[in-house]
Amino acid sequence: MTSTVDARTPANLGPVNLGPARALSCRECGHQIPLAAEFACSECFGPLEVAYDFGRVTREDIEAGPKSIWRYRNLLPVPTDVQSFPNTEPGLTRLVKADRLGAALGVRNLWVKDDTGNPTHSFKDRVVAVALAAARQLGFKVLACPSTGNLANAVAAAAARAGWESVVLIPSSLEKAKILTTAVYDGALIAVDGNYDDVNRLATQLAAEHEDWAFVNVNVRPYYAEGSKTLAYEVAEQLGWRLPGQIVVPVASGSQLTKVDKGFRELGELGLVDATPYRVFGAQATGCSPVSTAYKAGTDVVAPVRPDTIARSLAIGAPADGPYVLDTVRRTGGAVEDVTDEEVVEGIRLLARTEGIFAETAGGVTVATAKKLVETGQLDPDADTVLLITGDGLKTLDAVADRIGPKAVVPPNAAAVTEALGL
Ligand SMILES: *Cc1c(COP(=O)(O)O)cnc(C)c1O
Ligand SMILES: [Zn+2]
């Protein structure tokens, strides 16, 4: 069965080919609608998510596929021939066995999923590639987003590669590096005087006015969100087709965390891995920790906050998927924890020192949270554990700039170097 596009999608396309995707389904009431550019349920305003009708998917087919997220195309809302369109080909980043970091944290078997290796150096290339592929099928021509930084990079680059126009909205206070690394792709970059939550509200208004703009995380959000499942697929495949015992995921809107869980569950249901139990942990910066606060208070209500943290890529004060993060961590036996900006910087430095990986502030949040979870007995030191490192430190140099530098400045002679080294 092929679904048809509803009247609110820009072009008259007839049936939409989005591979195994069959419908959009409401996460609250289960109401289903045909595949379209919709994100809220017409019955109850709950968030819509993609429902599938998976055919037979084998490990062999996946392993024989492209060296990018498209090896999982039969598990994503994208057309089967998705690779034939120019795209940034993200994914299949390194899963690093992190023994030295593990020893420092007291975790016996630790891996780091190093998503700094994506085309624009964050995990956002995954979600944007899926959003773009779906948006193309839905008839859009302009790629847009409100962003805390990494999404801006990913949208501007993906649009450039595809030959699309882009409209990217950012808070004007964003790190200079993230502004430049977006502007270089020469789309329409607009800095807004306000915080991310203001920018997001503005995007929702603009999405209603410009029906041919695909706001990746607004009107095509159900497709975009599915891109995060590829992190779970890759971790399982790279572990030799098995699930880890524990995974620590940074939380901004919370979408990534819920989709990592969805990815693990699908692999079990499809028989691609044994459906062994796993625990999902969320990581936030204390200066923007609405989900951690709700978790610790034992409530289901995520009260919005005004963000104040150096972890700007995670600074979403009103996280759309917050309640679903709480459901996921409680169901799997995980937790949500938060760490101070001081601990974030220590987390960045610890990862760099032990594994030679320079993460951005969000990575510092993940490492520092893992450390705290071990110290407080919430993370099992004997379970196979994966940390998601979702972005590159070169984009947030300011976080460490005041604290690190050369050990000494010396004249160009050997004796001076020896002396500086204390030898
Ligand atoms: C966007 C982002 C996240 C989290 O994304 P959500 O799905 O909104 O929770 C994590 N890390 C980095 C580096 C990001 O840019
Ligand atoms: Zn509903």
mmCIF file with all atom_site columns, N, CA and C in Angstrom, residues 24-33 40-49 324:
data_model
loop_
_atom_site.group_PDB
_atom_site.id
_atom_site.type_symbol
_atom_site.label_atom_id
_atom_site.label_alt_id
_atom_site.label_comp_id
_atom_site.label_asym_id
_atom_site.label_entity_id
_atom_site.label_seq_id
_atom_site.pdbx_PDB_ins_code
_atom_site.Cartn_x
_atom_site.Cartn_y
_atom_site.Cartn_z
_atom_site.occupancy
_atom_site.B_iso_or_equiv
_atom_site.pdbx_formal_charge
_atom_site.auth_seq_id
_atom_site.auth_comp_id
_atom_site.auth_asym_id
_atom_site.auth_atom_id
_atom_site.pdbx_PDB_model_num
ATOM 1  N N  . LEU A 1 24  ? 1.896  8.430  9.617  1.00 0.00 ? 24  LEU A N  1
ATOM 2  C CA . LEU A 1 24  ? 2.296  9.136  10.822 1.00 0.00 ? 24  LEU A CA 1
ATOM 3  C C  . LEU A 1 24  ? 1.296  8.753  11.910 1.00 0.00 ? 24  LEU A C  1
ATOM 4  N N  . SER A 1 25  ? 1.833  8.454  13.085 1.00 0.00 ? 25  SER A N  1
ATOM 5  C CA . SER A 1 25  ? 0.999  7.934  14.151 1.00 0.00 ? 25  SER A CA 1
ATOM 6  C C  . SER A 1 25  ? 1.184  8.801  15.390 1.00 0.00 ? 25  SER A C  1
ATOM 7  N N  . CYS A 1 26  ? 0.090  9.114  16.089 1.00 0.00 ? 26  CYS A N  1
ATOM 8  C CA . CYS A 1 26  ? 0.170  9.979  17.272 1.00 0.00 ? 26  CYS A CA 1
ATOM 9  C C  . CYS A 1 26  ? 0.731  9.198  18.448 1.00 0.00 ? 26  CYS A C  1
ATOM 10 N N  . ARG A 1 27  ? 1.754  9.770  19.105 1.00 0.00 ? 27  ARG A N  1
ATOM 11 C CA . ARG A 1 27  ? 2.383  9.068  20.223 1.00 0.00 ? 27  ARG A CA 1
ATOM 12 C C  . ARG A 1 27  ? 1.463  9.010  21.439 1.00 0.00 ? 27  ARG A C  1
ATOM 13 N N  . GLU A 1 28  ? 0.463  9.928  21.486 1.00 0.00 ? 28  GLU A N  1
ATOM 14 C CA . GLU A 1 28  ? -0.437 9.946  22.635 1.00 0.00 ? 28  GLU A CA 1
ATOM 15 C C  . GLU A 1 28  ? -1.670 9.071  22.421 1.00 0.00 ? 28  GLU A C  1
ATOM 16 N N  . CYS A 1 29  ? -2.364 9.250  21.265 1.00 0.00 ? 29  CYS A N  1
ATOM 17 C CA . CYS A 1 29  ? -3.655 8.561  21.106 1.00 0.00 ? 29  CYS A CA 1
ATOM 18 C C  . CYS A 1 29  ? -3.625 7.513  20.003 1.00 0.00 ? 29  CYS A C  1
ATOM 19 N N  . GLY A 1 30  ? -2.542 7.401  19.277 1.00 0.00 ? 30  GLY A N  1
ATOM 20 C CA . GLY A 1 30  ? -2.438 6.355  18.264 1.00 0.00 ? 30  GLY A CA 1
ATOM 21 C C  . GLY A 1 30  ? -3.150 6.672  16.951 1.00 0.00 ? 30  GLY A C  1
ATOM 22 N N  . HIS A 1 31  ? -3.800 7.834  16.854 1.00 0.00 ? 31  HIS A N  1
ATOM 23 C CA . HIS A 1 31  ? -4.469 8.231  15.608 1.00 0.00 ? 31  HIS A CA 1
ATOM 24 C C  . HIS A 1 31  ? -3.455 8.278  14.469 1.00 0.00 ? 31  HIS A C  1
ATOM 25 N N  . GLN A 1 32  ? -3.837 7.724  13.312 1.00 0.00 ? 32  GLN A N  1
ATOM 26 C CA . GLN A 1 32  ? -2.896 7.691  12.189 1.00 0.00 ? 32  GLN A CA 1
ATOM 27 C C  . GLN A 1 32  ? -3.365 8.581  11.041 1.00 0.00 ? 32  GLN A C  1
ATOM 28 N N  . ILE A 1 33  ? -2.390 9.220  10.371 1.00 0.00 ? 33  ILE A N  1
ATOM 29 C CA . ILE A 1 33  ? -2.681 9.989  9.153  1.00 0.00 ? 33  ILE A CA 1
ATOM 30 C C  . ILE A 1 33  ? -1.689 9.565  8.076  1.00 0.00 ? 33  ILE A C  1
ATOM 31 N N  . ALA A 1 40  ? 1.775  17.525 14.461 1.00 0.00 ? 40  ALA A N  1
ATOM 32 C CA . ALA A 1 40  ? 0.899  17.418 15.636 1.00 0.00 ? 40  ALA A CA 1
ATOM 33 C C  . ALA A 1 40  ? -0.393 16.706 15.260 1.00 0.00 ? 40  ALA A C  1
ATOM 34 N N  . CYS A 1 41  ? -0.885 15.899 16.168 1.00 0.00 ? 41  CYS A N  1
ATOM 35 C CA . CYS A 1 41  ? -2.101 15.117 15.950 1.00 0.00 ? 41  CYS A CA 1
ATOM 36 C C  . CYS A 1 41  ? -3.325 16.035 15.847 1.00 0.00 ? 41  CYS A C  1
ATOM 37 N N  . SER A 1 42  ? -4.159 15.792 14.834 1.00 0.00 ? 42  SER A N  1
ATOM 38 C CA . SER A 1 42  ? -5.352 16.616 14.654 1.00 0.00 ? 42  SER A CA 1
ATOM 39 C C  . SER A 1 42  ? -6.401 16.313 15.736 1.00 0.00 ? 42  SER A C  1
ATOM 40 N N  . GLU A 1 43  ? -6.273 15.171 16.400 1.00 0.00 ? 43  GLU A N  1
ATOM 41 C CA . GLU A 1 43  ? -7.254 14.784 17.415 1.00 0.00 ? 43  GLU A CA 1
ATOM 42 C C  . GLU A 1 43  ? -6.893 15.322 18.803 1.00 0.00 ? 43  GLU A C  1
ATOM 43 N N  . CYS A 1 44  ? -5.596 15.201 19.151 1.00 0.00 ? 44  CYS A N  1
ATOM 44 C CA . CYS A 1 44  ? -5.228 15.529 20.543 1.00 0.00 ? 44  CYS A CA 1
ATOM 45 C C  . CYS A 1 44  ? -3.997 16.429 20.644 1.00 0.00 ? 44  CYS A C  1
ATOM 46 N N  . PHE A 1 45  ? -3.450 16.897 19.513 1.00 0.00 ? 45  PHE A N  1
ATOM 47 C CA . PHE A 1 45  ? -2.248 17.746 19.481 1.00 0.00 ? 45  PHE A CA 1
ATOM 48 C C  . PHE A 1 45  ? -0.987 17.042 19.962 1.00 0.00 ? 45  PHE A C  1
ATOM 49 N N  . GLY A 1 46  ? -1.040 15.727 20.170 1.00 0.00 ? 46  GLY A N  1
ATOM 50 C CA . GLY A 1 46  ? 0.155  14.969 20.543 1.00 0.00 ? 46  GLY A CA 1
ATOM 51 C C  . GLY A 1 46  ? 1.134  14.942 19.384 1.00 0.00 ? 46  GLY A C  1
ATOM 52 N N  . PRO A 1 47  ? 2.417  14.640 19.659 1.00 0.00 ? 47  PRO A N  1
ATOM 53 C CA . PRO A 1 47  ? 3.411  14.584 18.582 1.00 0.00 ? 47  PRO A CA 1
ATOM 54 C C  . PRO A 1 47  ? 3.230  13.355 17.689 1.00 0.00 ? 47  PRO A C  1
ATOM 55 N N  . LEU A 1 48  ? 3.434  13.571 16.400 1.00 0.00 ? 48  LEU A N  1
ATOM 56 C CA . LEU A 1 48  ? 3.324  12.462 15.451 1.00 0.00 ? 48  LEU A CA 1
ATOM 57 C C  . LEU A 1 48  ? 4.677  11.807 15.271 1.00 0.00 ? 48  LEU A C  1
ATOM 58 N N  . GLU A 1 49  ? 4.671  10.492 15.073 1.00 0.00 ? 49  GLU A N  1
ATOM 59 C CA . GLU A 1 49  ? 5.919  9.817  14.718 1.00 0.00 ? 49  GLU A CA 1
ATOM 60 C C  . GLU A 1 49  ? 5.679  8.835  13.583 1.00 0.00 ? 49  GLU A C  1
ATOM 61 N N  . TYR A 1 324 ? 8.879  12.185 27.169 1.00 0.00 ? 324 TYR A N  1
ATOM 62 C CA . TYR A 1 324 ? 9.196  10.872 26.594 1.00 0.00 ? 324 TYR A CA 1
ATOM 63 C C  . TYR A 1 324 ? 10.574 10.391 27.044 1.00 0.00 ? 324 TYR A C  1
#
